mmCIF file of C-alpha atoms and ligand atoms in Angstrom:
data_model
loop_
_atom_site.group_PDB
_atom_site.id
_atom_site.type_symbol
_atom_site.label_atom_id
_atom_site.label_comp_id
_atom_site.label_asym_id
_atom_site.label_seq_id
_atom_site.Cartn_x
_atom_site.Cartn_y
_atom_site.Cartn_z
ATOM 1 C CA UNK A 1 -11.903 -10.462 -9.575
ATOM 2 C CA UNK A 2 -13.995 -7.482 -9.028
ATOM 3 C CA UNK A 3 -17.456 -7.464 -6.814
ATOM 4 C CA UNK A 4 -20.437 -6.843 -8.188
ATOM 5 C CA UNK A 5 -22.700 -6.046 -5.160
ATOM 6 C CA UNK A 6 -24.321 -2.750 -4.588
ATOM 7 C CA UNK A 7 -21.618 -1.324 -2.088
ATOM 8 C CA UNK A 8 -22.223 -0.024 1.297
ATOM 9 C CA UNK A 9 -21.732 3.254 2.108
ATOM 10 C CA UNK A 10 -19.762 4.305 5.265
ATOM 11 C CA UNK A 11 -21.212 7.697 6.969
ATOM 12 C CA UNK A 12 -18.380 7.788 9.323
ATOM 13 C CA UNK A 13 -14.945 6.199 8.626
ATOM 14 C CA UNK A 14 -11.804 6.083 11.093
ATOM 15 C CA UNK A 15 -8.339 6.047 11.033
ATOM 16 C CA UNK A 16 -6.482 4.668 13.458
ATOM 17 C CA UNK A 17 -2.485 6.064 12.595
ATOM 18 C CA UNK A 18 -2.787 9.469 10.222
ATOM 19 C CA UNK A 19 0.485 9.126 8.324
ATOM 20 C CA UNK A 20 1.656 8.815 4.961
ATOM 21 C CA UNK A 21 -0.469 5.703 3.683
ATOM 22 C CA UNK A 22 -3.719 7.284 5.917
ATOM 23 C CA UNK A 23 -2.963 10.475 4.251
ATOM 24 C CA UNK A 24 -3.027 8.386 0.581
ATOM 25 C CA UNK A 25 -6.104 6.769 1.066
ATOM 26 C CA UNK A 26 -7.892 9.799 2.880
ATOM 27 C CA UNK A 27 -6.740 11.790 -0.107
ATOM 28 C CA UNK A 28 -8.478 9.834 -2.439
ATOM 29 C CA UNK A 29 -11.748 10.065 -0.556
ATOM 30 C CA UNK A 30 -12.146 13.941 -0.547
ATOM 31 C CA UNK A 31 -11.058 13.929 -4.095
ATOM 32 C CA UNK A 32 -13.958 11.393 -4.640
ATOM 33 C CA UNK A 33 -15.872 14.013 -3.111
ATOM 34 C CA UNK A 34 -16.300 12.336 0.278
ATOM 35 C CA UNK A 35 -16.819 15.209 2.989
ATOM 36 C CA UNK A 36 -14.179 15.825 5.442
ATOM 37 C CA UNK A 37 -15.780 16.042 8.413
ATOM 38 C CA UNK A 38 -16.997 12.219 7.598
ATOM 39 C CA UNK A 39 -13.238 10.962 8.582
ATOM 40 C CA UNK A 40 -12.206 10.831 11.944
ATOM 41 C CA UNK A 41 -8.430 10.120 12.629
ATOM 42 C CA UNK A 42 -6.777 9.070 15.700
ATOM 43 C CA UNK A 43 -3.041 9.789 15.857
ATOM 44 C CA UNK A 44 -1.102 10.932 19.406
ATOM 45 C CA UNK A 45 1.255 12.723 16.422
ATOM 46 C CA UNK A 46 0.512 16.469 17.227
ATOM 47 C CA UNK A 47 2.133 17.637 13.558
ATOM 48 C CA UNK A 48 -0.048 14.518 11.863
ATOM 49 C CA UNK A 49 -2.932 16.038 13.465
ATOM 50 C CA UNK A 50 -2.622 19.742 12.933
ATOM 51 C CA UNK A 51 -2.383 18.851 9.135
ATOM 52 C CA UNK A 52 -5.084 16.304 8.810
ATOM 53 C CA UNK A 53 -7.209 19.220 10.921
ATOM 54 C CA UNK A 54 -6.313 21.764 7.493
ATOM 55 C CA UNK A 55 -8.097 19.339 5.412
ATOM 56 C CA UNK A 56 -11.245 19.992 7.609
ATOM 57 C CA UNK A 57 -10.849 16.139 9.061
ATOM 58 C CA UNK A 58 -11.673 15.774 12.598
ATOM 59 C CA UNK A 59 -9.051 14.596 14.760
ATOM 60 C CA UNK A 60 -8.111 13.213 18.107
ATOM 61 C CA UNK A 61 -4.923 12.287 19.887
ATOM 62 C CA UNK A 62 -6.663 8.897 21.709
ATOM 63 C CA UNK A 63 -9.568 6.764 20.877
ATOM 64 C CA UNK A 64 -12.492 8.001 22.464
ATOM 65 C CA UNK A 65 -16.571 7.575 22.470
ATOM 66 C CA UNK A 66 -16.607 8.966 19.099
ATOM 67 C CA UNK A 67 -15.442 5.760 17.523
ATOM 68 C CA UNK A 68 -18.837 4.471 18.390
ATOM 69 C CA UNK A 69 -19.940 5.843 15.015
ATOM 70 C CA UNK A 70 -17.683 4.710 12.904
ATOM 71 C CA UNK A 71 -18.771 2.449 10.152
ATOM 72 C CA UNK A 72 -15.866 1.371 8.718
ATOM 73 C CA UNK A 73 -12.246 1.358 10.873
ATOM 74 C CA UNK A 74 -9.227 1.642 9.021
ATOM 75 C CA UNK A 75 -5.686 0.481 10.734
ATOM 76 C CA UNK A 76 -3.000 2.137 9.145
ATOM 77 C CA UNK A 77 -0.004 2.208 12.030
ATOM 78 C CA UNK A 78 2.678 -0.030 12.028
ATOM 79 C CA UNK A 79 2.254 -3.037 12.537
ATOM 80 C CA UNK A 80 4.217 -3.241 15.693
ATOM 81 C CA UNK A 81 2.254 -0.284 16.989
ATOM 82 C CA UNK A 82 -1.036 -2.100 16.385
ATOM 83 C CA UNK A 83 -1.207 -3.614 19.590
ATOM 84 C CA UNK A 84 -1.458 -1.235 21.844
ATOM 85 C CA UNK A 85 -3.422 0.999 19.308
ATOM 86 C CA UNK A 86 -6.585 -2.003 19.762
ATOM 87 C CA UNK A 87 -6.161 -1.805 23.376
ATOM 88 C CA UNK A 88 -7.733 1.122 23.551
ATOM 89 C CA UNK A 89 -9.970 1.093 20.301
ATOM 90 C CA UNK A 90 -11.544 -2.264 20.203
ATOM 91 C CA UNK A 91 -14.451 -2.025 22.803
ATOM 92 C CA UNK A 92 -14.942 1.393 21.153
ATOM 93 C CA UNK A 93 -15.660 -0.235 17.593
ATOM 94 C CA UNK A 94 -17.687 -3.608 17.857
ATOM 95 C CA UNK A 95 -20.073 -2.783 15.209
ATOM 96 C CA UNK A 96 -17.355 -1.495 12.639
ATOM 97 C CA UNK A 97 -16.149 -3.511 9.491
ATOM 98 C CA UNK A 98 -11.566 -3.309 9.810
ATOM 99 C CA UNK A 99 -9.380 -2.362 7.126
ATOM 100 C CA UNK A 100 -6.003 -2.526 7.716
ATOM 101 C CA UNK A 101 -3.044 -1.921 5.381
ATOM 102 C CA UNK A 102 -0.398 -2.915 8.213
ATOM 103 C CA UNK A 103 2.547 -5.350 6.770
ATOM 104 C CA UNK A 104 2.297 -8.709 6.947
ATOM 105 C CA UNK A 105 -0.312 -8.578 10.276
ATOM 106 C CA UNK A 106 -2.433 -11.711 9.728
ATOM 107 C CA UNK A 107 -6.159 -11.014 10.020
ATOM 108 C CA UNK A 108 -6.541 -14.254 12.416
ATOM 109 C CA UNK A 109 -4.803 -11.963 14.702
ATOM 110 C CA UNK A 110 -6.357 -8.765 14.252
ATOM 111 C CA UNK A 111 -9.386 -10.658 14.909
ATOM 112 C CA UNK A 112 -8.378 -11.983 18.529
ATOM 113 C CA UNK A 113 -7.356 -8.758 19.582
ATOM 114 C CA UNK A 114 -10.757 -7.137 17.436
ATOM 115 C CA UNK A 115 -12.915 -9.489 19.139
ATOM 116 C CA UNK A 116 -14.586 -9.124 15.269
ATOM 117 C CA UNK A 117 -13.769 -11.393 12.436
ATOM 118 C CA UNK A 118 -15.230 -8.862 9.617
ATOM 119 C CA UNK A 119 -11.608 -7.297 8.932
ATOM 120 C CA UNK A 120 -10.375 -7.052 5.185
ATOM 121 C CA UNK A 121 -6.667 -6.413 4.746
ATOM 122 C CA UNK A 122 -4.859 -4.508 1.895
ATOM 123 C CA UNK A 123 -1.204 -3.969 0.509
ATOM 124 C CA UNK A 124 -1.612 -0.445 -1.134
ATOM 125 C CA UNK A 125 1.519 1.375 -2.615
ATOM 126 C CA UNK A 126 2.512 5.244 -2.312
ATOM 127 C CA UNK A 127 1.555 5.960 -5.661
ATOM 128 C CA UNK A 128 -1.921 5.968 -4.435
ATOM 129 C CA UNK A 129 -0.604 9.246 -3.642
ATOM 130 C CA UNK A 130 -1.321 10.913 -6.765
ATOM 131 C CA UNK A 131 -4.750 8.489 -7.530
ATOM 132 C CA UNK A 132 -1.474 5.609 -9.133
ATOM 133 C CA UNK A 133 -1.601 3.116 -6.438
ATOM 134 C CA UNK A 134 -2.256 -0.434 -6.800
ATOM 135 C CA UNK A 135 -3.800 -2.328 -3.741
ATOM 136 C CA UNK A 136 -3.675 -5.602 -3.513
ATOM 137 C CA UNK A 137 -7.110 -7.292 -1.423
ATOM 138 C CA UNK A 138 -8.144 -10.077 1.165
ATOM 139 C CA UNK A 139 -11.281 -10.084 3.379
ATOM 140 C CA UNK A 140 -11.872 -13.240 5.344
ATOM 141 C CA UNK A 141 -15.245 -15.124 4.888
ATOM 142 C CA UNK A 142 -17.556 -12.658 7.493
ATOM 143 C CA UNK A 143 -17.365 -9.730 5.282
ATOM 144 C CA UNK A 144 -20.126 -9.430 3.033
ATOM 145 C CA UNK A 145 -20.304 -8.834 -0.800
ATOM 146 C CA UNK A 146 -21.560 -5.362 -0.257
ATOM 147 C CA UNK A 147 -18.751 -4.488 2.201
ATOM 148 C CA UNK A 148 -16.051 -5.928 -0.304
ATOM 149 C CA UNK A 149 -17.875 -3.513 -2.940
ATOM 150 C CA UNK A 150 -17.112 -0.858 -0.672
ATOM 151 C CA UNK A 151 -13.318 -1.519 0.011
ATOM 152 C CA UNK A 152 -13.391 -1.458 -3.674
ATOM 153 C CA UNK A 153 -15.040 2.155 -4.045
ATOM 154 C CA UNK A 154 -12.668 3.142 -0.908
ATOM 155 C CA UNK A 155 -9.613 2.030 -3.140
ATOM 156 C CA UNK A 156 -10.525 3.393 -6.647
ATOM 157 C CA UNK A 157 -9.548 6.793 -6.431
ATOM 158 C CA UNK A 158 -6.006 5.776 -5.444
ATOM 159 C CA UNK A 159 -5.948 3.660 -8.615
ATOM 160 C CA UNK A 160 -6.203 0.019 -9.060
ATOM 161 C CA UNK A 161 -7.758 -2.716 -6.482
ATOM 162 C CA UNK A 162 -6.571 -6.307 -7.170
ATOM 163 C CA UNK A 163 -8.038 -9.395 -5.146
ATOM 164 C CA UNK A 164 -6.479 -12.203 -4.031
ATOM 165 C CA UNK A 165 -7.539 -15.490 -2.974
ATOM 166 C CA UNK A 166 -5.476 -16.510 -0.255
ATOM 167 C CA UNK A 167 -4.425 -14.228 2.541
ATOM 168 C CA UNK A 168 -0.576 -15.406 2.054
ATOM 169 C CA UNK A 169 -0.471 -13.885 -1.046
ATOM 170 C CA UNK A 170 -0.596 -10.057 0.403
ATOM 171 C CA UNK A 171 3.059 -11.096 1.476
ATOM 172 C CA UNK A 172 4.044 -11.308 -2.123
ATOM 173 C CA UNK A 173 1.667 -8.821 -3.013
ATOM 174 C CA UNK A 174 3.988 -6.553 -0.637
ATOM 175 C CA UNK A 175 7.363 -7.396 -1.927
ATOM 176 C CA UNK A 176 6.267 -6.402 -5.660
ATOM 177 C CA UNK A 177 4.305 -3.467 -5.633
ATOM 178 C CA UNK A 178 3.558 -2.572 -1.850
ATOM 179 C CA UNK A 179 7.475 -2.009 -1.371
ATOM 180 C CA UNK A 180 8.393 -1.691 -5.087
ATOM 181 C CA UNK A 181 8.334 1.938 -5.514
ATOM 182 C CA UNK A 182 11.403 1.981 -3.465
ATOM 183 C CA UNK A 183 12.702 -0.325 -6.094
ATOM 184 C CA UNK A 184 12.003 2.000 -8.503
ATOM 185 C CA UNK A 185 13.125 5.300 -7.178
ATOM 186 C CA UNK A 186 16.349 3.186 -6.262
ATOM 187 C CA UNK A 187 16.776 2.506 -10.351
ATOM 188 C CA UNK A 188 16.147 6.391 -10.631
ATOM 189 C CA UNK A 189 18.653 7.605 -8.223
ATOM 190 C CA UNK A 190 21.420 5.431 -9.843
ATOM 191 C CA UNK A 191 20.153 6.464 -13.182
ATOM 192 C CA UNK A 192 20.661 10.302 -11.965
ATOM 193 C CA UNK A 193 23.834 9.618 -10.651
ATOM 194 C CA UNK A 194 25.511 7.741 -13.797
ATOM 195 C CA UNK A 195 23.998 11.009 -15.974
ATOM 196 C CA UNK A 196 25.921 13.330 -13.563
ATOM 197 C CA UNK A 197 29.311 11.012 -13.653
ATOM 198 C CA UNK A 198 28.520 10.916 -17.824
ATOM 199 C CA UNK A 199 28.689 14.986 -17.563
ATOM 200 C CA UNK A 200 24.703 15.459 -17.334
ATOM 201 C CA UNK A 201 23.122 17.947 -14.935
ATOM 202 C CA UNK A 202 20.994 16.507 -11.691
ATOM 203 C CA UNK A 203 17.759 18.475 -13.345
ATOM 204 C CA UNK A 204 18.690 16.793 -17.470
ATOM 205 C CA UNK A 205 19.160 13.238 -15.782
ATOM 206 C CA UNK A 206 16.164 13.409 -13.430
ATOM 207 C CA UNK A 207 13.751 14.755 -16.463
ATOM 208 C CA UNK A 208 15.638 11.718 -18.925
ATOM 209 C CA UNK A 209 15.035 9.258 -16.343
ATOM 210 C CA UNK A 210 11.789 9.704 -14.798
ATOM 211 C CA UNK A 211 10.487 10.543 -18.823
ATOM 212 C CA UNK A 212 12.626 6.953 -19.664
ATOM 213 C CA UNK A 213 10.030 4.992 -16.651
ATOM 214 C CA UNK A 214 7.251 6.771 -17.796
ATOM 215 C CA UNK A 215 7.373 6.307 -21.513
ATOM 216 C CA UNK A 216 8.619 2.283 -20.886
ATOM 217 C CA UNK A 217 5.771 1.696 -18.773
ATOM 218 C CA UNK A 218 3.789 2.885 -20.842
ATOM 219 C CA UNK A 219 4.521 1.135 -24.041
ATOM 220 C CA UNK A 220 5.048 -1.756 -21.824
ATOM 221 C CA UNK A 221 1.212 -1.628 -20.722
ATOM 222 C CA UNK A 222 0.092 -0.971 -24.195
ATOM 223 C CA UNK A 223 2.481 -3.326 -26.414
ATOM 224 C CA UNK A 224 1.049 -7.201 -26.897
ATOM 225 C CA UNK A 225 4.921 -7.670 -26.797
ATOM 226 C CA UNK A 226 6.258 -9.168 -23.632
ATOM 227 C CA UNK A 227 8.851 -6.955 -21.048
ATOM 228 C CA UNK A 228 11.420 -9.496 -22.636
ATOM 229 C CA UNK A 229 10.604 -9.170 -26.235
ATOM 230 C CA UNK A 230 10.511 -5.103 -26.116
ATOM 231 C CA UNK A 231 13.577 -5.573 -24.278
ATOM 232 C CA UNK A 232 15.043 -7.237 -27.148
ATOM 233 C CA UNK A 233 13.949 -4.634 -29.262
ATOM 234 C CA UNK A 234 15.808 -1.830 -27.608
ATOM 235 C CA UNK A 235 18.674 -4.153 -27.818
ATOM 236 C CA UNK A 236 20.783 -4.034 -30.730
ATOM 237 C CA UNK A 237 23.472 -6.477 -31.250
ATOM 238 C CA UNK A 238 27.151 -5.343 -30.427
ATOM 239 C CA UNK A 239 25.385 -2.189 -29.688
ATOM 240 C CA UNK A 240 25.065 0.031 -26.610
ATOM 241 C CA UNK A 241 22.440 -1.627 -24.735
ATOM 242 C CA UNK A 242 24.157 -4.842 -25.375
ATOM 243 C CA UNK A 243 27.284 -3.523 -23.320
ATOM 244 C CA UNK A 244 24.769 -1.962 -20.623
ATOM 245 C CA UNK A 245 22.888 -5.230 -19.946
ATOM 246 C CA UNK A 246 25.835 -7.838 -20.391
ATOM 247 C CA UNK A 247 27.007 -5.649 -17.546
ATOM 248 C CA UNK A 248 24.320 -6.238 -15.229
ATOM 249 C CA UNK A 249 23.605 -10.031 -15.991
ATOM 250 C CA UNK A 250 27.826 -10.096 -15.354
ATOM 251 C CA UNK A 251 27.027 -8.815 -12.232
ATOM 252 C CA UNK A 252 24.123 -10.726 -10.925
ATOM 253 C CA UNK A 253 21.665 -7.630 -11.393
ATOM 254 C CA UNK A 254 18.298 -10.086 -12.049
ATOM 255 C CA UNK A 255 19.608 -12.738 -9.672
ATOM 256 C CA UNK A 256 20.332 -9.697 -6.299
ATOM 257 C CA UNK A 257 16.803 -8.638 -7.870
ATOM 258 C CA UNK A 258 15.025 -11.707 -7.516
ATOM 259 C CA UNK A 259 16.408 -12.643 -3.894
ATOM 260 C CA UNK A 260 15.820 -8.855 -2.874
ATOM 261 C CA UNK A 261 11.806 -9.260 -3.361
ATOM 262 C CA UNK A 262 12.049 -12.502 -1.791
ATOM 263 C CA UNK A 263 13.611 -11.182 1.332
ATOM 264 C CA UNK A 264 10.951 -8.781 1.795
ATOM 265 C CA UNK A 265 7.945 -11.110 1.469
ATOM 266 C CA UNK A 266 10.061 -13.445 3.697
ATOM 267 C CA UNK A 267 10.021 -10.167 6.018
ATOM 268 C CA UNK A 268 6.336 -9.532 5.706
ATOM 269 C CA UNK A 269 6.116 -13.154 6.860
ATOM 270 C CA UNK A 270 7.826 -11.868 9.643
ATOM 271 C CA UNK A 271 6.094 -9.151 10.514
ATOM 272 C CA UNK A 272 2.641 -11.733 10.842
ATOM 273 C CA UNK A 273 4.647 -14.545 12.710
ATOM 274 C CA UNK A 274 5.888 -11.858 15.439
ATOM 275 C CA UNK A 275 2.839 -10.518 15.873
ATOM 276 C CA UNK A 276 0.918 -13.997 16.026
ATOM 277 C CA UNK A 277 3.579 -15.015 19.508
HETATM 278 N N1 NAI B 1 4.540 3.607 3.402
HETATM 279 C C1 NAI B 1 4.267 2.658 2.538
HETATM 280 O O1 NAI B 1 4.768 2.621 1.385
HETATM 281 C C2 NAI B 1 3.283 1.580 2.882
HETATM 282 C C3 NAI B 1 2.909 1.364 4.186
HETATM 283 N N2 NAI B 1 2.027 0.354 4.475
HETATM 284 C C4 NAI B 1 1.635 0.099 5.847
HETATM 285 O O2 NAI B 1 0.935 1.221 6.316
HETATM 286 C C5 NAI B 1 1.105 1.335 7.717
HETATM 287 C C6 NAI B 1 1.435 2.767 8.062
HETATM 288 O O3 NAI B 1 2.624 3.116 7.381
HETATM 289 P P1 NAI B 1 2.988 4.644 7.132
HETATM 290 O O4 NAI B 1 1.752 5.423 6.898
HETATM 291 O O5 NAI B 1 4.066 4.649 6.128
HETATM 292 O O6 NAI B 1 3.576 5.001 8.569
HETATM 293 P P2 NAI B 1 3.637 6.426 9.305
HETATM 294 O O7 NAI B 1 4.666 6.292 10.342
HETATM 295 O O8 NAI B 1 3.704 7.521 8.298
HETATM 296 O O9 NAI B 1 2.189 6.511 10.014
HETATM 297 C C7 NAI B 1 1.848 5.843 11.196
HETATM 298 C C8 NAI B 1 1.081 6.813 12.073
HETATM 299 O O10 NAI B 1 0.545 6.091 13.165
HETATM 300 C C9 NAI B 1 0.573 6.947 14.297
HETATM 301 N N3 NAI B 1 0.446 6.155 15.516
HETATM 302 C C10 NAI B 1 1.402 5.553 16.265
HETATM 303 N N4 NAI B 1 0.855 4.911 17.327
HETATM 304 C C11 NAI B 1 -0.486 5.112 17.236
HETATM 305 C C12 NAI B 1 -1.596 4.717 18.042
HETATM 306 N N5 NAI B 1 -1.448 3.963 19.150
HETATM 307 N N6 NAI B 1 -2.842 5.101 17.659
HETATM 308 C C13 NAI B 1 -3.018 5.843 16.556
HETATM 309 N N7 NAI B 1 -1.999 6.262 15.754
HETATM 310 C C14 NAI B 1 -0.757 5.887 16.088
HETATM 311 C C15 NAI B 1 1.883 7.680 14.171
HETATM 312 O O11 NAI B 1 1.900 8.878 14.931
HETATM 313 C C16 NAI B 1 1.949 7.935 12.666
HETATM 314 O O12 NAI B 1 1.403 9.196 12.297
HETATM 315 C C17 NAI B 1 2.211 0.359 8.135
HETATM 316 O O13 NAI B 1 1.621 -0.710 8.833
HETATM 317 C C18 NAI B 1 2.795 -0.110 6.811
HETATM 318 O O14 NAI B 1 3.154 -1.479 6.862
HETATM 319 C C19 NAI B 1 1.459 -0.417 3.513
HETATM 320 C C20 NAI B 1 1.788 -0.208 2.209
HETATM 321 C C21 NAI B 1 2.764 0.749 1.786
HETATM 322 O O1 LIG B 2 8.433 -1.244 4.162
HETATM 323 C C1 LIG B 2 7.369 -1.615 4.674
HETATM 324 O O2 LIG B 2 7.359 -2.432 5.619
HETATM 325 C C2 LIG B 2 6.064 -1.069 4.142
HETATM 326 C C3 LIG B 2 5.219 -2.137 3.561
HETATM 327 C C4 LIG B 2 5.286 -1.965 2.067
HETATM 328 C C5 LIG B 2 5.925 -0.676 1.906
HETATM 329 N N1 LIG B 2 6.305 -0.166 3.038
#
């Protein structure tokens, strides 16, 4: 689903937490063209601070009148650090629409603490980094078609926005592709290592692996094959791959795989229900 409205444009947009997911989604803006001095981020880190303040952004250590301006307030601190983060920001920001990417946080919750019920909530991923994120969406009912156009235009530089209909899904939203670069750069680390144990150097198994992702995903996203049926393709019988992946299915590989994703939605779960006590 993508919105269709005219989207509304945020003159001054805060961040409450200034760290690596902040920095992705701030990045995005200024390459978008956004002006610098239009993002305010609050973050008691002094080293956060010092580089968001390079950039040109203006910073400040605590919540303070400021805020008053800000159009649109993004939440990007832990979640167990949100708390006491709306303590002091909430009566500052009554007119604001919320973002937050924070882990499993329910927006139910935000809201109470808010005192606002236009929050949207987002699972983006690290790619967004380098303008390769996805983000998965969810805005409850008071935010308005315009405002959801806007999220959208907020998220597009970082790469793709994806909506979902029910706010549960953003838990398995975050087990696939919110935590699943780690998955990834897990695969590549054991893919470096076996190319050193096979006699490779670190530099030939890191440029062999990460070209190996690359060029799969790729064909992957442009084949009308299925994962499975290119699979089968690589697969010869009685050859080489054969003996690779009757090794991992021998040893459970899909099955860990499977239960490892659902142990992190279960945690993102979690991460709402402690909050919600
Ligand atoms: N890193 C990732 O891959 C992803 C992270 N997220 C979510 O993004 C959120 C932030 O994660 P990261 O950026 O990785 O964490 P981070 O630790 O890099 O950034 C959090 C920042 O919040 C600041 N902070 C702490 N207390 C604060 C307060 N009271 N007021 C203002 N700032 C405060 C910290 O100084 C820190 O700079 C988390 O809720 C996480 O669940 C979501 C998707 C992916
Ligand atoms: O590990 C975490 O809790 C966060 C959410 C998704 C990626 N990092």
């Amino acid at each position: 689903m993508s919105t269709s409205s005219t989207p509304t444009s945020f003159e001054l947009i805060a961040f409450i937490g200034g760290g690596n997911m902040a920095s992705a989604i701030i990045g995005g803006l200024l390459r978008q063209g956004r002006s610098p001095g239009s993002i305010l981020v609050v973050d008691p880190g002094e080293a956060a601070r010092e580089r968001l303040a390079t950039q040109g952004l203006r910073t400040q250590a605590a919540p303070d009148e400021a805020l008053r301006a800000a159009s649109l307030v993004v939440w990007a601190v832990k979640p167990q650090q949100f708390k006491d983060a709306a303590a002091s920001t909430a009566a500052l920001a009554t007119q604001a629409l919320h973002y937050s990417v924070m882990a499993g946080l329910r927006t139910e919750d935000m809201a109470r603490l808010l005192g606002t019920q236009r929050i949207a909530r987002a699972m983006p991923n690290t790619p967004a980094l380098v303008g390769q994120g996805i983000t998965g969406l969810f805005a409850r009912a008071q935010v308005t078609d315009a405002e959801r156009a806007a999220i959208e235009a907020l998220v597009r530089p970082t790469g793709q926005a994806l909506w979902v209909g029910q706010e549960s899904d953003l838990d398995a939203v975050t087990a696939l592709s919110g935590s699943g670069p780690a998955y990834v750069f897990y695969f590549i680390e054991a893919m470096v290592q076996a190319a050193a144990d096979m006699g490779l150097s670190p530099e030939q198994g890191r440029v062999l692996a990460l070209a190996t992702f690359a060029g799969a995903t790729s064909l992957a996203s442009q084949s009308e094959d299925s994962p499975a049926t290119l699979r089968e393709k690589v697969t010869s019988k009685g050859g080489t791959t054969y003996a690779a992946l009757t090794t991992l299915e021998n040893a459970g590989v899909k099955a860990s795989f499977i239960e490892a994703m659902r142990a992190a939605q279960k945690r993102a779960g979690e991460l709402g229900d402690e909050f919600g006590r």
